[in-house]
Structure formats: structure tokens, C-alpha cells
Amino acid sequence: ESFYGGAAGGGKSEALLQAALQYVDQPVYAALILRRTYADLSKPGALLDMAQEWLAPTDAQWRSQSHTWEFPSGAKLAFGYLANDLDVHQFQSAGFQFVGFDELTQFGEFQYRYLYSRLRRLAGVNVPIRMRSASNPGGIGHDWVKQRMIAEGRKRGIVYIPAKLSDNPSLDA
């Protein structure tokens, strides 16, 4: 479990996508990246645009019906949303080795904990389970995120990485 939080423009979304793609060479690998709404994923320059730019030149295939990239290995990277607490049930029977929350402070703690329960370690497969999140300060989840990830993070074994604009040299700010 790790949290990359802080300044806007620090490269947090890029880091989530990179982490989600780390094991796409493994046939049983399944990753999920979440935003509060699907519209948040599909805004110009957001995660879906970024994934399209990175993955379209590869052998990966975009499946628009399921919002999933499928890789030649059989691995899958899905994009989803949790607009409200009931939306967690769309993932009820799913299992992932990676779950990433982009803009975690826009989510409630229940949604985070529920998706945490969807992480599955596969027997005989050398792919770790990973929960990753990134966020700017503020939002409905600011208090629980700050408490869990920063205040109590070290004793929980959570890695907190503070984001700074200078972390992303590709921005002309």
C-alpha cells in the first residue's frame, strides 16, 4: 500500500499508470485504476488519453465495452469508477493484483476498503498484490486519507511519497 500525494502536476497519475502496467507480461495479471466518475477518466489529458497514447502503438487491444486494455499475454488493465458507495458492487466477484485510486481524497473510506478486499494473490504466480493511490489535498476524503496514509501510514507499513511540481519536469509551469 502506498500513497503519492501533494501538489497538482507532480506526475501522480502517470505514476499510477506506470505501476499498473508493471506486470502486463504475466498471463493472469489483472489491474484496475479508479476515478470517482468515468468522465474524470476520459477528460483531455487524463488517464484514458494517457493510456491510449502509451498503449496504442503496442500489441495491446482496447476493449471499449469493458473499458479494458488486453495484452498479448492475457493480462488486463481495466478503468472504472465509484461515483457512490453502491458502485463497489460492480467489483463484487472480481480479483485484482493491482488497484489504483487516482484522486483518492474524492472517495470515501468504505470504497477504498472494499476495493482493498478485491486484491488477490494468485498461487504459484510471482506477482505481488499492490494498492496504490494518488491525490491532491482536499475533497470529501481528505481527513481519512490524511489519517490513514500520512499520520498512521508508517506504522501501518504504508509508503507515503510527497508530490511536488518539480517532480514532473515535463510540465512548463
CSV table of C-alpha atoms in Angstrom, one decimal:
chain,number,residue,atom,x,y,z
A,1,GLU,CA,0.0,0.0,0.0
A,2,SER,CA,1.4,3.4,-1.0
A,3,PHE,CA,0.2,6.9,-1.4
A,4,TYR,CA,1.7,9.6,-3.7
A,5,GLY,CA,0.1,12.8,-2.5
A,6,GLY,CA,0.5,16.6,-2.8
A,7,ALA,CA,0.9,19.2,-5.4
A,8,ALA,CA,-1.0,19.1,-8.7
A,9,GLY,CA,1.1,18.4,-11.7
A,10,GLY,CA,3.7,16.2,-9.8
A,11,GLY,CA,3.1,13.2,-12.1
A,12,LYS,CA,0.9,11.2,-9.8
A,13,SER,CA,-1.5,9.9,-12.5
A,14,GLU,CA,1.5,8.9,-14.6
A,15,ALA,CA,3.0,7.0,-11.7
A,16,LEU,CA,-0.3,5.1,-11.2
A,17,LEU,CA,-0.5,4.1,-14.8
A,18,GLN,CA,3.2,3.0,-14.8
A,19,ALA,CA,2.6,0.9,-11.7
A,20,ALA,CA,-0.5,-0.7,-13.2
A,21,LEU,CA,1.4,-1.7,-16.3
A,22,GLN,CA,4.4,-3.3,-14.5
A,23,TYR,CA,3.2,-6.9,-14.8
A,24,VAL,CA,1.3,-6.9,-18.0
A,25,ASP,CA,3.6,-9.6,-19.3
A,26,GLN,CA,2.1,-12.1,-16.8
A,27,PRO,CA,-0.9,-14.0,-18.3
A,28,VAL,CA,-3.1,-13.9,-15.1
A,29,TYR,CA,-2.4,-10.3,-14.1
A,30,ALA,CA,-5.4,-8.0,-13.6
A,31,ALA,CA,-5.1,-4.3,-12.7
A,32,LEU,CA,-7.8,-1.7,-12.1
A,33,ILE,CA,-7.5,2.1,-12.0
A,34,LEU,CA,-10.4,4.1,-10.5
A,35,ARG,CA,-11.7,7.6,-10.5
A,36,ARG,CA,-14.8,9.0,-9.0
A,37,THR,CA,-16.6,9.1,-12.4
A,38,TYR,CA,-15.9,7.7,-15.8
A,39,ALA,CA,-16.0,11.3,-17.1
A,40,ASP,CA,-13.0,12.0,-14.8
A,41,LEU,CA,-11.0,9.2,-16.6
A,42,SER,CA,-11.9,10.5,-20.0
A,43,LYS,CA,-11.1,14.2,-19.8
A,44,PRO,CA,-8.5,15.5,-22.2
A,45,GLY,CA,-5.0,14.5,-20.9
A,46,ALA,CA,-6.5,12.3,-18.2
A,47,LEU,CA,-5.8,8.6,-17.7
A,48,LEU,CA,-7.6,7.2,-20.7
A,49,ASP,CA,-5.9,9.6,-23.0
A,50,MET,CA,-2.6,8.8,-21.4
A,51,ALA,CA,-3.2,5.0,-21.7
A,52,GLN,CA,-4.2,5.4,-25.4
A,53,GLU,CA,-1.1,7.4,-26.2
A,54,TRP,CA,1.2,4.9,-24.4
A,55,LEU,CA,-0.5,1.6,-25.5
A,56,ALA,CA,-2.0,2.2,-29.0
A,57,PRO,CA,1.4,1.7,-30.6
A,58,THR,CA,1.8,-1.7,-28.9
A,59,ASP,CA,0.1,-5.0,-29.4
A,60,ALA,CA,-2.4,-4.3,-26.6
A,61,GLN,CA,-6.0,-4.1,-27.6
A,62,TRP,CA,-8.6,-1.6,-26.2
A,63,ARG,CA,-12.0,-3.1,-25.4
A,64,SER,CA,-14.3,-0.1,-25.2
A,65,GLN,CA,-17.3,-2.1,-23.9
A,66,SER,CA,-15.4,-3.2,-20.8
A,67,HIS,CA,-13.0,-0.1,-20.6
A,68,THR,CA,-10.1,-2.6,-20.6
A,69,TRP,CA,-6.8,-2.9,-22.3
A,70,GLU,CA,-5.9,-6.5,-23.0
A,71,PHE,CA,-2.3,-7.5,-23.6
A,72,PRO,CA,-0.9,-10.4,-25.7
A,73,SER,CA,-0.1,-12.2,-22.5
A,74,GLY,CA,-3.7,-12.2,-21.5
A,75,ALA,CA,-3.2,-9.6,-18.8
A,76,LYS,CA,-5.8,-6.9,-18.4
A,77,LEU,CA,-5.9,-3.3,-17.3
A,78,ALA,CA,-9.4,-2.0,-16.5
A,79,PHE,CA,-10.6,1.5,-15.8
A,80,GLY,CA,-13.5,2.0,-13.5
A,81,TYR,CA,-15.4,4.5,-11.4
A,82,LEU,CA,-17.0,4.6,-7.9
A,83,ALA,CA,-19.5,7.5,-8.0
A,84,ASN,CA,-21.2,6.3,-4.8
A,85,ASP,CA,-20.8,3.5,-2.3
A,86,LEU,CA,-23.2,1.2,-4.1
A,87,ASP,CA,-20.8,1.2,-7.2
A,88,VAL,CA,-18.4,-1.0,-5.3
A,89,HIS,CA,-20.8,-4.0,-6.0
A,90,GLN,CA,-19.8,-3.9,-9.7
A,91,PHE,CA,-16.5,-5.4,-8.5
A,92,GLN,CA,-18.0,-7.9,-6.1
A,93,SER,CA,-16.7,-11.1,-7.8
A,94,ALA,CA,-13.5,-9.6,-9.2
A,95,GLY,CA,-10.0,-10.2,-8.2
A,96,PHE,CA,-7.0,-7.9,-8.9
A,97,GLN,CA,-3.3,-7.9,-8.2
A,98,PHE,CA,-3.3,-4.1,-8.6
A,99,VAL,CA,-5.8,-1.5,-7.6
A,100,GLY,CA,-5.1,2.2,-8.1
A,101,PHE,CA,-7.1,5.2,-6.9
A,102,ASP,CA,-6.5,8.4,-8.8
A,103,GLU,CA,-7.5,11.4,-6.6
A,104,LEU,CA,-8.1,9.3,-3.5
A,105,THR,CA,-9.4,12.2,-1.5
A,106,GLN,CA,-12.5,12.2,-3.7
A,107,PHE,CA,-13.5,8.8,-2.4
A,108,GLY,CA,-14.9,7.6,0.9
A,109,GLU,CA,-13.0,5.2,3.2
A,110,PHE,CA,-15.6,2.5,2.7
A,111,GLN,CA,-15.0,2.5,-1.1
A,112,TYR,CA,-11.2,2.2,-0.5
A,113,ARG,CA,-11.5,-0.6,2.0
A,114,TYR,CA,-13.9,-2.5,-0.2
A,115,LEU,CA,-11.6,-2.4,-3.2
A,116,TYR,CA,-8.7,-3.4,-1.0
A,117,SER,CA,-10.7,-6.6,-0.3
A,118,ARG,CA,-10.6,-7.3,-4.1
A,119,LEU,CA,-6.8,-7.8,-4.1
A,120,ARG,CA,-6.0,-11.4,-4.7
A,121,ARG,CA,-2.6,-13.2,-4.5
A,122,LEU,CA,-2.5,-16.0,-7.1
A,123,ALA,CA,-0.9,-19.3,-6.0
A,124,GLY,CA,2.2,-20.1,-8.0
A,125,VAL,CA,2.4,-16.7,-9.6
A,126,ASN,CA,5.2,-14.3,-8.7
A,127,VAL,CA,3.1,-11.1,-9.0
A,128,PRO,CA,2.6,-9.1,-5.7
A,129,ILE,CA,-0.7,-7.6,-4.8
A,130,ARG,CA,-0.5,-3.8,-4.7
A,131,MET,CA,-2.8,-1.0,-3.6
A,132,ARG,CA,-1.7,2.4,-4.9
A,133,SER,CA,-3.2,5.8,-4.7
A,134,ALA,CA,-2.5,9.4,-5.6
A,135,SER,CA,-4.2,12.6,-4.7
A,136,ASN,CA,-4.2,16.3,-4.2
A,137,PRO,CA,-5.2,17.7,-0.8
A,138,GLY,CA,-8.9,18.5,-0.2
A,139,GLY,CA,-12.1,16.6,-1.2
A,140,ILE,CA,-14.6,14.6,0.8
A,141,GLY,CA,-12.0,12.0,1.8
A,142,HIS,CA,-9.2,14.4,2.9
A,143,ASP,CA,-9.5,13.7,6.6
A,144,TRP,CA,-9.5,9.9,6.4
A,145,VAL,CA,-6.8,9.8,3.7
A,146,LYS,CA,-4.5,12.1,5.8
A,147,GLN,CA,-5.1,10.0,8.9
A,148,ARG,CA,-4.6,6.6,7.2
A,149,MET,CA,-1.8,7.4,4.7
A,150,ILE,CA,0.2,10.1,6.5
A,151,ALA,CA,-0.5,10.2,10.2
A,152,GLU,CA,-0.7,6.4,10.7
A,153,GLY,CA,0.9,5.4,7.5
A,154,ARG,CA,4.4,4.4,8.7
A,155,LYS,CA,3.2,2.2,11.5
A,156,ARG,CA,0.7,0.5,9.0
A,157,GLY,CA,3.6,-0.1,6.6
A,158,ILE,CA,2.2,2.4,4.1
A,159,VAL,CA,4.7,4.3,1.9
A,160,TYR,CA,3.9,8.0,1.6
A,161,ILE,CA,5.6,9.9,-1.2
A,162,PRO,CA,5.0,13.7,-1.1
A,163,ALA,CA,4.4,15.1,-4.6
A,164,LYS,CA,6.0,18.4,-5.7
A,165,LEU,CA,5.5,20.2,-9.0
A,166,SER,CA,9.3,19.9,-9.5
A,167,ASP,CA,8.8,16.1,-9.7
A,168,ASN,CA,7.4,16.5,-13.2
A,169,PRO,CA,10.0,18.2,-15.4
A,170,SER,CA,7.8,17.7,-18.5
A,171,LEU,CA,5.4,20.5,-17.2
A,172,ASP,CA,6.1,24.1,-18.1
A,173,ALA,CA,4.6,25.7,-15.1
